[in-house]
mmCIF file of C-alpha atoms in Angstrom:
data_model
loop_
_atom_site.group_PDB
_atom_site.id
_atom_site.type_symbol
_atom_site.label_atom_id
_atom_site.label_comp_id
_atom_site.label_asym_id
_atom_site.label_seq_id
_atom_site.Cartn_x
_atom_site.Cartn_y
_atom_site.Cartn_z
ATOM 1 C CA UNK A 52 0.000 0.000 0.000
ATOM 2 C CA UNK A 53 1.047 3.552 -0.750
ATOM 3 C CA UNK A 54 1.571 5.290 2.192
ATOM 4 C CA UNK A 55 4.234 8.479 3.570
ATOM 5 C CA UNK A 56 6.336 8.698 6.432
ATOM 6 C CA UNK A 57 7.295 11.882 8.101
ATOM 7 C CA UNK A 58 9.675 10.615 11.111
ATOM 8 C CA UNK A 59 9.884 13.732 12.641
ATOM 9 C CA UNK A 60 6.437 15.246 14.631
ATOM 10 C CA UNK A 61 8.667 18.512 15.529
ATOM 11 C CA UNK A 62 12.016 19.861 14.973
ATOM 12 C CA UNK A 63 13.059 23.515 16.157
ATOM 13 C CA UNK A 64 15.768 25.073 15.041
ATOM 14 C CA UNK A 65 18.007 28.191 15.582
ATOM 15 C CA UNK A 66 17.137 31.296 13.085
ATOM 16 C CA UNK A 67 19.788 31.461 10.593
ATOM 17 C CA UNK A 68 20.610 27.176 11.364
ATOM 18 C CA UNK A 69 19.887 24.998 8.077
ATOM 19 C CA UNK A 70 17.031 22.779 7.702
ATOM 20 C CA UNK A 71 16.224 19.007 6.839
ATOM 21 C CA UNK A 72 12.893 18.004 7.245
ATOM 22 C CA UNK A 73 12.981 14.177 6.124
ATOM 23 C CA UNK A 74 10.194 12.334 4.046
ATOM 24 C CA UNK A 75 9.693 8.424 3.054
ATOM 25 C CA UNK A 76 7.886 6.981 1.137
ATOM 26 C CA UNK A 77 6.099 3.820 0.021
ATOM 27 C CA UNK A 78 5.227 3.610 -3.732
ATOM 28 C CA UNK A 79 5.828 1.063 -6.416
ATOM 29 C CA UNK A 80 5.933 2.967 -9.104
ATOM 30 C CA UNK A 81 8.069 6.417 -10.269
ATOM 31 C CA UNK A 82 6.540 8.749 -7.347
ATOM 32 C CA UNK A 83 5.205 12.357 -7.804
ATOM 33 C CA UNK A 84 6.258 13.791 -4.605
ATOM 34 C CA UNK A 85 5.257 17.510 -3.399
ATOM 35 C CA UNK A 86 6.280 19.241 -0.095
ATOM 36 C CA UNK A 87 3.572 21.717 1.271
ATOM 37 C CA UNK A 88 3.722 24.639 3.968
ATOM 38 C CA UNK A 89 0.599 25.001 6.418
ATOM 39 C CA UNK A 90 0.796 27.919 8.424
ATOM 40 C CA UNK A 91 -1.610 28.373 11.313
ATOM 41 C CA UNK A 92 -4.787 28.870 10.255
ATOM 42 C CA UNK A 93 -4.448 28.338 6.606
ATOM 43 C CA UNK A 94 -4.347 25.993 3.264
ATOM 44 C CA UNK A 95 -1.829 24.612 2.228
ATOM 45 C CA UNK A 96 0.995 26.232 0.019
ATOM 46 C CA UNK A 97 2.968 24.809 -2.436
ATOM 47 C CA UNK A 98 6.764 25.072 -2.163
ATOM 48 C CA UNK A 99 7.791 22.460 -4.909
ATOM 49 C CA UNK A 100 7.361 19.526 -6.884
ATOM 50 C CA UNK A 101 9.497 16.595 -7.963
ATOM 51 C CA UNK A 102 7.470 14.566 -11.159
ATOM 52 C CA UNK A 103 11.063 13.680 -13.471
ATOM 53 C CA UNK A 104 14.449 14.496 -14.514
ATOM 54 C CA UNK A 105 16.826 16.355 -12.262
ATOM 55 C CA UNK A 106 16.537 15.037 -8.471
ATOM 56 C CA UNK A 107 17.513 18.402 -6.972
ATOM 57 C CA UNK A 108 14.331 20.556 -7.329
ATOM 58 C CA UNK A 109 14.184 23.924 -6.422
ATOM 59 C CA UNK A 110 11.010 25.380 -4.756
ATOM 60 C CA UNK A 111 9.736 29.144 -3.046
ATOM 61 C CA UNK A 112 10.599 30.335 -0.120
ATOM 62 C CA UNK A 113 14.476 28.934 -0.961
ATOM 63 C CA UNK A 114 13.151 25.561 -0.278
ATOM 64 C CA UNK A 115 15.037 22.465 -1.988
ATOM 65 C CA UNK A 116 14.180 18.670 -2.061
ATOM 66 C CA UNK A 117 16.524 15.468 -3.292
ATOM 67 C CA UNK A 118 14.600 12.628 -4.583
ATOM 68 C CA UNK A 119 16.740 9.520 -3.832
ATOM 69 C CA UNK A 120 14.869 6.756 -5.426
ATOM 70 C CA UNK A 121 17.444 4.434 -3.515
ATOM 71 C CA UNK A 122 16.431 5.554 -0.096
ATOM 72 C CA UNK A 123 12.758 6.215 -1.082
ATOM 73 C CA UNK A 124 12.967 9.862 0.089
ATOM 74 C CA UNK A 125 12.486 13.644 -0.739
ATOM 75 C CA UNK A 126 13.753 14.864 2.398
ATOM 76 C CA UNK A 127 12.934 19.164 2.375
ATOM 77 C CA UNK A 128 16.385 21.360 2.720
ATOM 78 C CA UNK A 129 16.730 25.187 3.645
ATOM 79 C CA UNK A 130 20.312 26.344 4.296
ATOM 80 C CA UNK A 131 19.311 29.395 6.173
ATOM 81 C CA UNK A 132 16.271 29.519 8.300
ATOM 82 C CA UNK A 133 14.162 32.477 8.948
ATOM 83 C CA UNK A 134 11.476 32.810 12.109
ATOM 84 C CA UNK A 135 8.670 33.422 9.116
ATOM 85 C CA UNK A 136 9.537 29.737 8.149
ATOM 86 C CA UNK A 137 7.702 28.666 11.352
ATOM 87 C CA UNK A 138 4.717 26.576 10.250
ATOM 88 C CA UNK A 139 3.852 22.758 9.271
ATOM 89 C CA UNK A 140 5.262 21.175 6.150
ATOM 90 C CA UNK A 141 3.766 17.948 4.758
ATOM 91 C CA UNK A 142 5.606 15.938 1.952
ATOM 92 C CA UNK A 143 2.686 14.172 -0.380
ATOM 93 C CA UNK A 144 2.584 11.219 -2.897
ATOM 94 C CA UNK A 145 0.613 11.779 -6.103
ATOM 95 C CA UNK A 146 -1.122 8.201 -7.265
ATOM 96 C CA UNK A 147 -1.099 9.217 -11.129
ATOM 97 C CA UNK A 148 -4.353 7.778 -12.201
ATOM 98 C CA UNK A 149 -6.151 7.565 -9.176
ATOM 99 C CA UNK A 150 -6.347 11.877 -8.697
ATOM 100 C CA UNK A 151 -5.546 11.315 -5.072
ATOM 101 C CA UNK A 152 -2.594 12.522 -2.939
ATOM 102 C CA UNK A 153 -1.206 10.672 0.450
ATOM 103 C CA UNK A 154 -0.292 12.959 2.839
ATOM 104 C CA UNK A 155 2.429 12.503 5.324
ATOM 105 C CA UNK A 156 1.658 13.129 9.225
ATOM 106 C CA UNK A 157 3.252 16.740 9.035
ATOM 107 C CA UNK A 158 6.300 18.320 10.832
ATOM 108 C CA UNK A 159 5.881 21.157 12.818
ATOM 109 C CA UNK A 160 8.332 23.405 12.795
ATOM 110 C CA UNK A 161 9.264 25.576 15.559
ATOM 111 C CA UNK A 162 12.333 28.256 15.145
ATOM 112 C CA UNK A 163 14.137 30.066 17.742
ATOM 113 C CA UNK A 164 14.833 33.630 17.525
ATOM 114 C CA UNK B 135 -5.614 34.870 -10.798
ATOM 115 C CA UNK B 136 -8.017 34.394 -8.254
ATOM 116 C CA UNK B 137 -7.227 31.868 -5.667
ATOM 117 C CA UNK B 138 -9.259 28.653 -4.413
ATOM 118 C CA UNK B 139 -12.414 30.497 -2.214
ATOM 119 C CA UNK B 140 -13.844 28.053 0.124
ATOM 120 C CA UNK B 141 -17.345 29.512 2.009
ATOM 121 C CA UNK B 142 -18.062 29.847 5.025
ATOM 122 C CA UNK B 143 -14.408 29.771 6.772
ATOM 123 C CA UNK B 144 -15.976 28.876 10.423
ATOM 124 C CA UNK B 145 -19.258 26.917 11.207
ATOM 125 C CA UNK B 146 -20.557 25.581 14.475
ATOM 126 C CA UNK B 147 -22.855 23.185 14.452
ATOM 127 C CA UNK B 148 -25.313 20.359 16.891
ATOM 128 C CA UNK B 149 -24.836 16.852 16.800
ATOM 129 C CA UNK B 150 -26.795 15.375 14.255
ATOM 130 C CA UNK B 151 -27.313 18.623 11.974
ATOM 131 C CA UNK B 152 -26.347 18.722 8.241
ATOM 132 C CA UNK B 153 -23.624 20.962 6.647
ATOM 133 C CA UNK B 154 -22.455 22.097 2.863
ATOM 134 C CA UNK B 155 -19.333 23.466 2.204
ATOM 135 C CA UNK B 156 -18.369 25.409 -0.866
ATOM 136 C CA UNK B 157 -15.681 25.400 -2.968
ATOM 137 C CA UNK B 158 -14.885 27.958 -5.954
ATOM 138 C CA UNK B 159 -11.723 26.663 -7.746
ATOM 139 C CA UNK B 160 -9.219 28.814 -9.711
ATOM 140 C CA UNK B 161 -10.299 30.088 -12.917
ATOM 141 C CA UNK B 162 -9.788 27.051 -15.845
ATOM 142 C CA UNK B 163 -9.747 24.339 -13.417
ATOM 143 C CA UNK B 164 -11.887 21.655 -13.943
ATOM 144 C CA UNK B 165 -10.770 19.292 -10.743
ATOM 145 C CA UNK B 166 -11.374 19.688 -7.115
ATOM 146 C CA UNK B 167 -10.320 17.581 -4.452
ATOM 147 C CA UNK B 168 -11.618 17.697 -0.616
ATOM 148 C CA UNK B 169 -9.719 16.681 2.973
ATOM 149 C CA UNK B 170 -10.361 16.167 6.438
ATOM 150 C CA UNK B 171 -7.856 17.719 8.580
ATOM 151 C CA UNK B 172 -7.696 16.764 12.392
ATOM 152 C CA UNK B 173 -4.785 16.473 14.824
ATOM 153 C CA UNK B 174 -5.475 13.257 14.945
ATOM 154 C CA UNK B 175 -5.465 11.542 11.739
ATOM 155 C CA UNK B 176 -3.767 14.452 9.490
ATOM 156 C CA UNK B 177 -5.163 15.006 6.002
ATOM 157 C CA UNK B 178 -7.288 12.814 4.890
ATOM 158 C CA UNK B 179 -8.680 12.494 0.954
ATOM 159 C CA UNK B 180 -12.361 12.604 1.132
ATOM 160 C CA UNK B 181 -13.593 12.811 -2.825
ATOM 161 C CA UNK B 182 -12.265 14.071 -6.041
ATOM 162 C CA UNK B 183 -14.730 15.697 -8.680
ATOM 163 C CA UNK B 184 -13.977 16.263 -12.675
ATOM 164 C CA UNK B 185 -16.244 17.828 -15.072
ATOM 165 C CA UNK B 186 -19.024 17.232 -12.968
ATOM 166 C CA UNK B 187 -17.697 13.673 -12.065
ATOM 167 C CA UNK B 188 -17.125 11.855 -9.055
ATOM 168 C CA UNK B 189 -13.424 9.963 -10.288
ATOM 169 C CA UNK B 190 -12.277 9.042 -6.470
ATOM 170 C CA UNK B 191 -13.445 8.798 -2.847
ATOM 171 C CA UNK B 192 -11.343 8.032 0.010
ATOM 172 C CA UNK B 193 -12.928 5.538 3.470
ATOM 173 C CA UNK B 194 -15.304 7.806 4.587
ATOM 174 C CA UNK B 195 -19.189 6.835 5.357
ATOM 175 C CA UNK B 196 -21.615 7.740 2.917
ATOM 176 C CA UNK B 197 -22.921 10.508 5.492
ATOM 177 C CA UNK B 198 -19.797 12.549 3.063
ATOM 178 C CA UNK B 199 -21.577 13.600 0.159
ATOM 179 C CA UNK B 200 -20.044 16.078 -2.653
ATOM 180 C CA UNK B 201 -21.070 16.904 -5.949
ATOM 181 C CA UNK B 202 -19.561 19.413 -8.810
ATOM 182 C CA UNK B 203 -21.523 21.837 -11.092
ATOM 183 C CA UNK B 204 -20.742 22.649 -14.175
ATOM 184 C CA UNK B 205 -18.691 25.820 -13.727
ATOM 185 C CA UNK B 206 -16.521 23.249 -11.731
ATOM 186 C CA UNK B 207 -17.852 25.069 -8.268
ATOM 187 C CA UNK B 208 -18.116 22.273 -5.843
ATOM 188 C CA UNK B 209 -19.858 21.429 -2.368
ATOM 189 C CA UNK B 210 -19.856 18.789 0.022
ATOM 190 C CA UNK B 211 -22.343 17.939 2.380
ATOM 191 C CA UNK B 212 -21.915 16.120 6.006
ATOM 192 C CA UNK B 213 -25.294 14.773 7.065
ATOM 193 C CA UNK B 214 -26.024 13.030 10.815
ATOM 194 C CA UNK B 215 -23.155 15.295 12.195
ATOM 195 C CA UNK B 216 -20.887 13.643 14.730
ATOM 196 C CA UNK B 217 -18.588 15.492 17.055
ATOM 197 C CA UNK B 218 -15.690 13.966 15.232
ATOM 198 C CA UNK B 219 -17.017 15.529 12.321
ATOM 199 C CA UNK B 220 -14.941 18.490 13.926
ATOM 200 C CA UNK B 221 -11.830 19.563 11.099
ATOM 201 C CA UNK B 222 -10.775 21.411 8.608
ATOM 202 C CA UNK B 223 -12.151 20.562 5.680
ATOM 203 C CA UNK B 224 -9.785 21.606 2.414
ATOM 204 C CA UNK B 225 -10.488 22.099 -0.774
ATOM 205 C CA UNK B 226 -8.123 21.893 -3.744
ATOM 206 C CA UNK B 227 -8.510 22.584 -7.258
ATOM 207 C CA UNK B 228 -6.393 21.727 -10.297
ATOM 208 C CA UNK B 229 -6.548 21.141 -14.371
ATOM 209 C CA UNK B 230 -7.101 17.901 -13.677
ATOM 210 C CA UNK B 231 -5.931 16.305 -16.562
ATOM 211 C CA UNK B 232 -2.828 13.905 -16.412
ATOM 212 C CA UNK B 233 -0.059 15.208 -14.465
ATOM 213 C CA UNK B 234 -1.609 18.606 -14.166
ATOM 214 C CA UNK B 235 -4.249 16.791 -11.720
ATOM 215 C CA UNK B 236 -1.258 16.495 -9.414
ATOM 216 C CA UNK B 237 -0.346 20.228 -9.065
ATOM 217 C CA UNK B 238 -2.616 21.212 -6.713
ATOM 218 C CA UNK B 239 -3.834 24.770 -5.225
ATOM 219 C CA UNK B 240 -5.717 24.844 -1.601
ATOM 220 C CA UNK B 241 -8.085 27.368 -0.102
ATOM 221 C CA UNK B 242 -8.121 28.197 3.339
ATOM 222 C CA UNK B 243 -10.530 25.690 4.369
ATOM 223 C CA UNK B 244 -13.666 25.944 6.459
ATOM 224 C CA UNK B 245 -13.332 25.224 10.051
ATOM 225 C CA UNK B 246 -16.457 22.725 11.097
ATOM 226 C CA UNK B 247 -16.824 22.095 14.931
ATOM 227 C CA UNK B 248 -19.479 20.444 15.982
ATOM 228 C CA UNK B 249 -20.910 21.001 19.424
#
């Protein structure tokens, strides 16, 4: 079964640290894999999208994601974080052909001033 | 371009009421998608509409009810209301043709509690 797996519930970090916000998941096919930003109170935002081609994909916000089809991941890198970047990101599975997404469990992130 | 407009953003409602939710998508597209969101269980796919066509539907009980019209505006509908009931319910829109189903824009969501 398709499913995703976000290992980490909440992570804080240090304005100004770098970020890695890890994502598995479980897919037996090639994956369409999405990260999405959730502040408080709000939809869900796009930050970028991984469907082919180059596994380093570049997103808003100065977001990037690797796809490592050997690991099964598309863990979520920053190198710089700011306090606005305070919010929930969920990493997503497209089923191509069923027009549904799996959602992962979310990580919260918290940043320290 | 107009965003995805979901009406109303808060709601309170009794045990064993009835609700509909709107959903306007963007401009040109022709899919929307719904979720539960709770603490709980995270986001959860409820239904997927296309051209006026229901193409998906997550576990839910059949007290979830959507439907699209033809200007691709969709609502669902939770009958029998239960206190779990209690989420935010998202709405997202896309082209929703091949891949470009996949890219997909949310509203804001309507907050449902049920008292």
């Amino acid at each position: 079964a398709q499913s995703v797996t976000q290992p980490d519930i909440h992570i804080t970090v240090s304005e100004g640290a770098s970020l890695e916000l890890r994502c598995n998941y479980s897919y037996g096919a090639t994956p369409y894999l999405f990260w999405y930003v959730q502040s408080p109170g709000q939809g869900l935002q796009l930050l970028l999208k991984y469907f082919s081609g180059d596994t380093l994909v570049q997103g808003i916000k100065g977001f990037e994601a690797e796809f490592k089809r050997s690991q099964s991941s598309f863990n979520l890198r920053k190198p710089s974080v700011h306090w606005s970047d305070a919010a929930e990101y969920f990493c997503a599975v497209g089923i191509s052909g069923t027009y549904k997404y799996i959602f992962g469990t979310g990580t919260r992130l918290k940043v320290l001033a | 371009k107009a965003g995805v407009t979901q009406t109303p953003r808060y709601l309170i409602k009794t045990r064993g009421q009835q609700v509909t939710l709107s959903c306007s998508p963007i401009s040109g597209h022709r899919s929307v998608s719904w979720y539960q969101q709770t603490p709980g269980q995270g986001l959860q796919f409820l239904f997927e509409y296309f051209s006026e066509t229901q193409r998906n539907k997550g576990n839910f009980p059949g007290r979830f009810s959507g439907r699209q019209f033809s200007n691709s505006r969709s609502e669902m509908n939770v009958s029998t209301l239960e206190l779990g009931d209690s989420a935010l319910y998202l709405c997202a829109s896309s082209s929703g043709m091949d891949r470009g189903f996949l890219e997909q824009y949310f509203g804001p969501g309507t907050r449902l509690t049920v008292t």
